[in-house]
Coordinates of C-alpha atoms and ligand atoms in Angstrom, one line a residue:
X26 CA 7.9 53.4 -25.2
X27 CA 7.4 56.0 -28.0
X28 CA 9.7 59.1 -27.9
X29 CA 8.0 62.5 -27.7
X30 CA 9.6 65.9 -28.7
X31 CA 8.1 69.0 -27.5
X32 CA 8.6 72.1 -30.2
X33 CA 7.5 75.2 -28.7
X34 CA 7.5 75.1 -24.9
X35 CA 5.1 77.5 -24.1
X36 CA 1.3 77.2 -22.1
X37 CA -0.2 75.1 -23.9
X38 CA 2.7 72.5 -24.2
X39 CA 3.2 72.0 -20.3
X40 CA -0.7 70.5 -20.7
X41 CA 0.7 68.5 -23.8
X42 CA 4.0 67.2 -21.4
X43 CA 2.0 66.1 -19.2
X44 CA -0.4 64.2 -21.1
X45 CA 2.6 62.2 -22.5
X46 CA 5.0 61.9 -19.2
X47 CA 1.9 60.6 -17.8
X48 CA 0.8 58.0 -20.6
X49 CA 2.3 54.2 -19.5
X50 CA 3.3 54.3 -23.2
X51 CA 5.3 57.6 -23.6
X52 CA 7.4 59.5 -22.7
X53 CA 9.3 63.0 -23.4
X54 CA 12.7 62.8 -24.8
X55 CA 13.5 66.5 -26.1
X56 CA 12.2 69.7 -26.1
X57 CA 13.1 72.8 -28.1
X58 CA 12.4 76.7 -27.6
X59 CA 14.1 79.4 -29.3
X60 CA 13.6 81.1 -26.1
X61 CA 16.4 79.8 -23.6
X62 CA 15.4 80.9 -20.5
X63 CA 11.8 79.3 -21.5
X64 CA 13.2 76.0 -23.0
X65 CA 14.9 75.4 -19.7
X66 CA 12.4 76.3 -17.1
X67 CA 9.7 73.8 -19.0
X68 CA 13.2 70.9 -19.0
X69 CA 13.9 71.4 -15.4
X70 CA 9.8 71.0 -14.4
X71 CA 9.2 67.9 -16.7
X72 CA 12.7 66.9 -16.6
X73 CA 13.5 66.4 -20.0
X74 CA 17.1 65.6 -20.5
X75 CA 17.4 67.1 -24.7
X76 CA 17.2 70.6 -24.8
X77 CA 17.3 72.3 -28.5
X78 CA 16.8 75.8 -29.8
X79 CA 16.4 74.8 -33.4
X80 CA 13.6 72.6 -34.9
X81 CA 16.4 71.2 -37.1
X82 CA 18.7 70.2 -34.7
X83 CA 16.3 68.1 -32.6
X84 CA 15.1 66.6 -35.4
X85 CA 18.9 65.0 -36.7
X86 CA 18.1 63.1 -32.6
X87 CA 16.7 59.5 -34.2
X88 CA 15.5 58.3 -31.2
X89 CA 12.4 60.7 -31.8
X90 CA 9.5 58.5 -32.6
X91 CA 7.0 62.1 -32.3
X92 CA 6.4 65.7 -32.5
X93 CA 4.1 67.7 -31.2
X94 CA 4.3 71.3 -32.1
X95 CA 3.3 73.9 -30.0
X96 CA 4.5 76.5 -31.3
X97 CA 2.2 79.5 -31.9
X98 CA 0.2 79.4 -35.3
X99 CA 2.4 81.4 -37.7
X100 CA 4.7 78.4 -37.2
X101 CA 2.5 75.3 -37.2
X102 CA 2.8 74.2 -41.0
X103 CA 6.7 74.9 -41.0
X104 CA 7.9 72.9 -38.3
X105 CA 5.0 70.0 -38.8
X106 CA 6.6 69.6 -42.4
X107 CA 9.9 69.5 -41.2
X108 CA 9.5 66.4 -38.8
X109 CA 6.8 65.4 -41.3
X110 CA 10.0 65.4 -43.7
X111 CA 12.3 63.6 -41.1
X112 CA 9.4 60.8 -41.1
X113 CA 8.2 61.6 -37.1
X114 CA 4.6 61.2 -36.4
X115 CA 2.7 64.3 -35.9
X116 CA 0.7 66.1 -33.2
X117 CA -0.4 69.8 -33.9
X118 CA -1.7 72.5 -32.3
X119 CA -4.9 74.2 -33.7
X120 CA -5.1 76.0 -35.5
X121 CA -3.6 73.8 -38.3
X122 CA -2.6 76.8 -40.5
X123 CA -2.7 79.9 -41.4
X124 CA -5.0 79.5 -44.2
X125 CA -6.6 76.4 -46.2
X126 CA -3.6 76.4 -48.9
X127 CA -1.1 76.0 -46.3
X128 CA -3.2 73.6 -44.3
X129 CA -3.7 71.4 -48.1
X130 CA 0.4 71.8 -48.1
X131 CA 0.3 69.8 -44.8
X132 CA -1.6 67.1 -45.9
X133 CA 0.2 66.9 -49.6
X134 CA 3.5 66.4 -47.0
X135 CA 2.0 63.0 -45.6
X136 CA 1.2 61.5 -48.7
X137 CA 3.2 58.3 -49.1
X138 CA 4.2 58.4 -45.8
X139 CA 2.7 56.2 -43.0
X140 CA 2.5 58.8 -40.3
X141 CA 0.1 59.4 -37.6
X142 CA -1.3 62.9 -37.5
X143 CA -3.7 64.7 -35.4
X144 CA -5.1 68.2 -34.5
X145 CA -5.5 69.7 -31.5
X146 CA -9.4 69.9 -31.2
X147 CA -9.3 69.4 -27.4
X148 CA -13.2 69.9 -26.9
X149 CA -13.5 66.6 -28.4
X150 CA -11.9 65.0 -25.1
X151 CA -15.3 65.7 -24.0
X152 CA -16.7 62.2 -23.2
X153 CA -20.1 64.1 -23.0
X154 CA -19.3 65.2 -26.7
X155 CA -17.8 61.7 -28.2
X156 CA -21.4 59.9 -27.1
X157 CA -23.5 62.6 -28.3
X158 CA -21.8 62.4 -31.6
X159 CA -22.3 58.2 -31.6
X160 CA -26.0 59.2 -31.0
X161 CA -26.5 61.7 -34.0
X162 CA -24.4 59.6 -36.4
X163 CA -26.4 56.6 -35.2
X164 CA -29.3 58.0 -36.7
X165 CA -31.2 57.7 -33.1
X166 CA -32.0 61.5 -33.3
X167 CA -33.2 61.1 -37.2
X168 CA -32.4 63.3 -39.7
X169 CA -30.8 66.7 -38.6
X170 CA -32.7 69.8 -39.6
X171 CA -31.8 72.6 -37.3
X172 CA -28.7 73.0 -34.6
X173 CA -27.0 75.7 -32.9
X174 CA -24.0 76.3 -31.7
X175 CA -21.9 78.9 -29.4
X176 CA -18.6 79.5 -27.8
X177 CA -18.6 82.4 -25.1
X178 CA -15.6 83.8 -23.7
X179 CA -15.6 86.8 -21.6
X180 CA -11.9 88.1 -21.3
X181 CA -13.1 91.3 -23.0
X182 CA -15.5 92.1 -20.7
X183 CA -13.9 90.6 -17.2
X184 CA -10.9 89.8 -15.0
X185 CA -10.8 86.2 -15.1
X186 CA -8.4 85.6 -17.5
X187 CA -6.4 88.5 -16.5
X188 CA -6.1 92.1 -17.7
X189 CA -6.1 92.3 -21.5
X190 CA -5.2 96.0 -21.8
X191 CA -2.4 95.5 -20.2
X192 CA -1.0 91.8 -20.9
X193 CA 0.9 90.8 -24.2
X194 CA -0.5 87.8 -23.8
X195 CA -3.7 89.1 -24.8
X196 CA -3.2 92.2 -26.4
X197 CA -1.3 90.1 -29.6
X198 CA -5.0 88.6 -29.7
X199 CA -6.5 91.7 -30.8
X200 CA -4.3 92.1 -33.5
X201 CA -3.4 91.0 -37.1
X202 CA -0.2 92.4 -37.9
X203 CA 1.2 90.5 -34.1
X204 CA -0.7 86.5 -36.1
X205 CA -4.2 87.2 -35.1
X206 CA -7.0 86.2 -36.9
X207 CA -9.4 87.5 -34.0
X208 CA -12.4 85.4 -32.6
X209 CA -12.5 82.9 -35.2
X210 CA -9.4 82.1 -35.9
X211 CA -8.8 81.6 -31.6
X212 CA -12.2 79.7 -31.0
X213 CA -14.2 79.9 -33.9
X214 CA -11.8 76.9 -35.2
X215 CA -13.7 74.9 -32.4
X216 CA -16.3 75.9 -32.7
X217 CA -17.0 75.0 -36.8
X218 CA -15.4 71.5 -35.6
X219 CA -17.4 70.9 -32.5
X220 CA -20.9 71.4 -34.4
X221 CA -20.2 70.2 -37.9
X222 CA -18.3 67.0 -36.4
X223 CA -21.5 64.8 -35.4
X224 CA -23.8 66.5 -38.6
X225 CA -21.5 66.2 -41.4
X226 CA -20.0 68.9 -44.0
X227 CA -21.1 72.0 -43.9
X228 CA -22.3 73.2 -47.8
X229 CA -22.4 77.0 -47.3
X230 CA -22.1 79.9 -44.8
X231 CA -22.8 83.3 -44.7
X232 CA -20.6 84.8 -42.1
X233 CA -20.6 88.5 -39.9
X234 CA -17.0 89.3 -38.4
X235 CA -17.2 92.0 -36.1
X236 CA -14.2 94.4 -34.9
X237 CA -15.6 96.7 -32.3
X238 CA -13.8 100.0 -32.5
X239 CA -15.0 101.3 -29.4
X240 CA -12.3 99.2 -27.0
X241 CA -9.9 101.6 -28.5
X242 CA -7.5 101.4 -31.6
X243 CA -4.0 100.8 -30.2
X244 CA -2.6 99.9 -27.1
X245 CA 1.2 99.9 -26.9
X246 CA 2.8 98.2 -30.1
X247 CA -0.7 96.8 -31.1
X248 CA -3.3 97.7 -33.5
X249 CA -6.6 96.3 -32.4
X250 CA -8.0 95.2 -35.2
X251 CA -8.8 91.5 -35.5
X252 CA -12.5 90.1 -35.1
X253 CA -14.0 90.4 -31.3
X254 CA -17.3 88.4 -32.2
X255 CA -18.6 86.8 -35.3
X256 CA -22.0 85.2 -36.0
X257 CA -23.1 82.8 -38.9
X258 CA -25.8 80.9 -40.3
X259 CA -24.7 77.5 -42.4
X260 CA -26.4 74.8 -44.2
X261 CA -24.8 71.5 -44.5
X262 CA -24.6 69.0 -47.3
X263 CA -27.4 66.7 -45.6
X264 CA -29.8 69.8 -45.4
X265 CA -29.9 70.8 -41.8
X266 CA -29.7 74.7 -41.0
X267 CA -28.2 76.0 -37.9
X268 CA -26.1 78.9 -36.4
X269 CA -22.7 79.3 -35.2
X270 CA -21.3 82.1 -33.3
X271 CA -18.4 83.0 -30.8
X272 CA -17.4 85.8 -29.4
X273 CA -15.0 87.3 -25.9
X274 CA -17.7 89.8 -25.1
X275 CA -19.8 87.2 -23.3
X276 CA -19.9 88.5 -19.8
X277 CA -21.0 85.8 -17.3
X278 CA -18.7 83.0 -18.9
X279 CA -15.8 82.0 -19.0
X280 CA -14.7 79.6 -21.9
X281 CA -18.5 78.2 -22.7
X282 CA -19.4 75.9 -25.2
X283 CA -23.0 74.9 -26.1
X284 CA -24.5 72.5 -28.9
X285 CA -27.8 71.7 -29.6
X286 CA -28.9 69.1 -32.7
X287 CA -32.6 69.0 -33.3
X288 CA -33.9 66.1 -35.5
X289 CA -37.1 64.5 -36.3
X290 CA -37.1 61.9 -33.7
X291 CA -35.1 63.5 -30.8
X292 CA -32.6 66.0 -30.2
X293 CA -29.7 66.3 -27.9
X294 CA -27.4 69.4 -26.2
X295 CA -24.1 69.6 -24.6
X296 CA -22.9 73.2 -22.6
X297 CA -19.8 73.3 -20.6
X298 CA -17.1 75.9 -19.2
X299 CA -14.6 73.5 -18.3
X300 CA -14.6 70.3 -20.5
X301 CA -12.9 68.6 -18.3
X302 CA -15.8 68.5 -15.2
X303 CA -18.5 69.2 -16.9
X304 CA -18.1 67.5 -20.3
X305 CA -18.6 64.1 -19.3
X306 CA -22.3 64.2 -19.7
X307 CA -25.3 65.4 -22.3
X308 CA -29.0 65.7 -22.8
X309 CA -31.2 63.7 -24.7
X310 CA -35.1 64.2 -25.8
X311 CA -37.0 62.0 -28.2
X312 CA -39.8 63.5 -30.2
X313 CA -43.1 61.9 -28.6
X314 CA -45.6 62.9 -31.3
X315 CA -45.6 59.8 -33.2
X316 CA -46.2 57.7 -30.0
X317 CA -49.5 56.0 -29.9
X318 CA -50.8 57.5 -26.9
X319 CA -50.0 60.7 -27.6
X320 CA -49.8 61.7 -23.9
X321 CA -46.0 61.1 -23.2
X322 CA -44.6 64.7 -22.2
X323 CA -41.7 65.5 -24.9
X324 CA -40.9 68.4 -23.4
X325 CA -38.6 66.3 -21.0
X326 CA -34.4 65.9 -21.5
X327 CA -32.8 62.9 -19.9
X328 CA -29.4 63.5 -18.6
X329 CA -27.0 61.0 -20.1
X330 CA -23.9 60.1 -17.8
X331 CA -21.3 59.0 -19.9
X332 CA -17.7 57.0 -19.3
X333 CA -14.3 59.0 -19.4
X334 CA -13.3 58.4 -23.4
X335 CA -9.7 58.6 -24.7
X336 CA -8.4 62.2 -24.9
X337 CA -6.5 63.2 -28.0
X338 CA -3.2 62.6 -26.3
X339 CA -4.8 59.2 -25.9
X340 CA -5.8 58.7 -29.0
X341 CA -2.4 59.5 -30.7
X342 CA 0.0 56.8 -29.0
X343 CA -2.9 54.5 -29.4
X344 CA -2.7 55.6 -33.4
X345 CA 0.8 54.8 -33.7
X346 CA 0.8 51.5 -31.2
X347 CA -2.0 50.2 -33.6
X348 CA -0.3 51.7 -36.9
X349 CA -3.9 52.9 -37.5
X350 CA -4.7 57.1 -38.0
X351 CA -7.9 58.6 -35.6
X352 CA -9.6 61.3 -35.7
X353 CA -9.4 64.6 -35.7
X354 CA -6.5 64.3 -38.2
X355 CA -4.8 66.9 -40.2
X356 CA -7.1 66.6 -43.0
X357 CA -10.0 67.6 -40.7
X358 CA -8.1 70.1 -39.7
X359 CA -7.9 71.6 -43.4
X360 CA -11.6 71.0 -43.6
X361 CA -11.9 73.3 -40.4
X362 CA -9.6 76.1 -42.1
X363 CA -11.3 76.1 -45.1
X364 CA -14.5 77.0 -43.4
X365 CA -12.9 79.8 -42.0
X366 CA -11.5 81.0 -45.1
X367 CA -14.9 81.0 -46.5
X368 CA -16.1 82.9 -43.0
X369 CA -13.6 85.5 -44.0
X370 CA -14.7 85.6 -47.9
X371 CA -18.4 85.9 -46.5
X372 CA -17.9 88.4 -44.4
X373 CA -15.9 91.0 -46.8
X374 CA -18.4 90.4 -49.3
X375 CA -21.6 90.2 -47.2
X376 CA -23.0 87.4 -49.2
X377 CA -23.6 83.3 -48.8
X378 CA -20.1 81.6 -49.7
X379 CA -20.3 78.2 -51.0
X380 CA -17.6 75.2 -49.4
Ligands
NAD407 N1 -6.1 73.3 -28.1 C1 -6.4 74.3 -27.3 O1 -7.4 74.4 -26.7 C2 -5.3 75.4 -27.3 C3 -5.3 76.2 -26.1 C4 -4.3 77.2 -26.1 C5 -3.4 77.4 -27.2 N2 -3.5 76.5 -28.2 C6 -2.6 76.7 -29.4 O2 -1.3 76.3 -29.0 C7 -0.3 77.1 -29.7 C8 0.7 77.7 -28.7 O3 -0.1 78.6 -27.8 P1 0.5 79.0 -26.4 O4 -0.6 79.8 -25.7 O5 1.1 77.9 -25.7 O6 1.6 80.1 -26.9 P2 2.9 80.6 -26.0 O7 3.3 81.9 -26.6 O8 2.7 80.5 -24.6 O9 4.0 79.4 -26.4 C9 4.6 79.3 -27.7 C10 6.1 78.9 -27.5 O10 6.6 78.6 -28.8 C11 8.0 79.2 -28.8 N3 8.3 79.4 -30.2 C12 8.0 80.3 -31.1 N4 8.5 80.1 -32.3 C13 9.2 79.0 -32.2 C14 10.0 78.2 -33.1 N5 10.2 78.6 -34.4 N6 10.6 77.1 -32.7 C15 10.5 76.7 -31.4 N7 9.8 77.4 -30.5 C16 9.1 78.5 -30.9 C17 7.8 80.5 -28.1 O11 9.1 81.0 -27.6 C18 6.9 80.1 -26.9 O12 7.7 79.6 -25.8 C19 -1.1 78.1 -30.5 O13 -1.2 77.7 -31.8 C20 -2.5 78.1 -29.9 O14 -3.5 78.4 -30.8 C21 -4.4 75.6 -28.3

């Protein structure tokens, strides 16, 4: 059984507890929170017998094979170095970092060491995703000249997620000073990874952060001034152009992503709200032109049903069974945060930036 330590028992890690409670080959051994009343609600629910309030202290407990930090960003490369340091294989949240260098520090800490290590880029549990990604990389589409790509949330705009003006939750969002780095820092990070993964590396970008003044400038404590909506165009290496864009303003969804990959013998597209019901299928159209007859209709998708894959809960205790890293690993995760460093570069200087 590999031992799992929970740092940061927040949301997100009750989704992360029960991934691994649930996994035949895990199981959670110790949790830590530097907020008490927090650390022990999540311990009671998921039972977890080692309760710590200091990353330190759980991490002198040897029988901790793995961490996986959950902690909010600011936080990520600290503690992931620590257990990183303490030789414990490691699962992080996304964002990585804060920023490239720190993500690169991350990386220099596993050199040497034979750790597994993995980011957070859930949409990838997409089973929908993982084929269509097989098919692009398979060449089946051809060569890649033109995508698009979007993630639509509308928690400015609607009630869904609750009441931002109102909730810390999502006011701390909206600003820098509380860790935010606005739209894409929160979803842009999925975003870049989601339609770069199956094309390749991006070469340049040329980036439009937006901060829209009219939703006010303060509400209690917070300043609102992080990034509400961004939109860019980027090339990548192989020469394919495309557009990626995110933004909360998008009444009518609710957490949407959408991918489309147009190459010179086909193309395919992905869209879901909820990756989880929705992900485990794609479309797929093959450019007709060249066939003999001339007659076939291309203007026809073909829905393509595809098997549950491993999620990246999955994918980690298979990784350390099989002594073996997976993707998406921390040093995709640095490749993701340096394209949003470069968004950031763009956008203060309105010009291309180069990766
Ligand atoms: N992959 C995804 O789709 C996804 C979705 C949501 C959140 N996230 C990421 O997960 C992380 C956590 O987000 P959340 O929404 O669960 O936040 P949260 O605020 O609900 O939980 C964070 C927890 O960490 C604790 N904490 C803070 N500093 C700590 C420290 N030094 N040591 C131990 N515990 C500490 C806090 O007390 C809190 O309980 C963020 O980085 C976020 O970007 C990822």
């Amino acid at each position: 059984m590999i031992k799992i330590a929970i740092v940061g028992t927040g949301s997100i890690a009750e989704w992360h507890a029960s991934a691994f409670k649930n996994h035949k080959d895990s199981e959670v051994i110790a949790a830590c929170d530097v907020n008490d009343d927090r650390l022990n609600e999540f311990c009671n629910k998921f039972q977890i017998e080692n309760r710590y309030n200091s990353v330190d202290e759980l991490l002198e407990n040897n029988e901790i094979d793995a961490v996986t930090n959950t902690t909010p960003d600011a936080y990520h490369k600290e503690i992931s170095i620590k257990a990183i340091k303490k030789n414990k294989h490691i699962f992080c949240e996304k964002p990585l970092a804060e920023n490239f260098k720190d993500a690169k520090l991350m990386c220099e800490a596993l050199e040497g060491k034979n750790l597994i290590n993995m980011v957070n880029f859930s949409y990838r549990n997409s089973s929908g995703y993982q084929e269509l990604c097989k098919m692009v990389k398979s060449g089946k589409i051809g060569n890649v000249f033109h995508m698009d790509a979007n993630y639509y949330q509308s928690w400015l705009t609607s009630n869904y997620w609750g009441n931002w003006k109102e909730e810390d939750k999502w006011l701390w969002r909206l600003s820098t000073k509380h860790g935010s780095k606005g739209t894409l820092g929160d979803i842009g990070v999925h975003i870049f990874d989601f339609a770069s993964f199956p094309i390749g590396k991006l070469k340049k970008l040329n980036a439009h952060l937006k901060t829209f003044k009219s939703k006010g400038d303060k509400i209690k404590d917070y300043v609102l001034d992080a990034n509400d909506t961004f939109i860019s165009m980027v090339e990548f290496e192989n020469g394919a152009i495309g557009t990626v864009n995110a933004t909360r303003f998008a009444t009518g969804y609710k957490n949407r992503l959408e991918l489309r990959i147009f190459g010179d013998k086909g193309a395919v597209k992905i869209e879901f709200d909820d990756a989880k019901t929705e992900g485990n299928k794609f479309m797929f159209t093959k450019d007709t032109q060249r066939q003999l007859s001339g007659k076939e209709d291309n203007l026809k998708w073909e829905e393509i049903q595809c098997e549950p894959s491993q999620t990246n809960f999955e994918k980690f205790i298979e990784a350390i069974k099989n002594n073996k890293n997976d993707e998406p690993d921390f040093y995709r995760g640095a490749e993701i945060q340096n394209i949003l460093d470069k968004c950031y570069e763009s956008s203060e200087n309105g010009k291309w930036v180069n990766i």
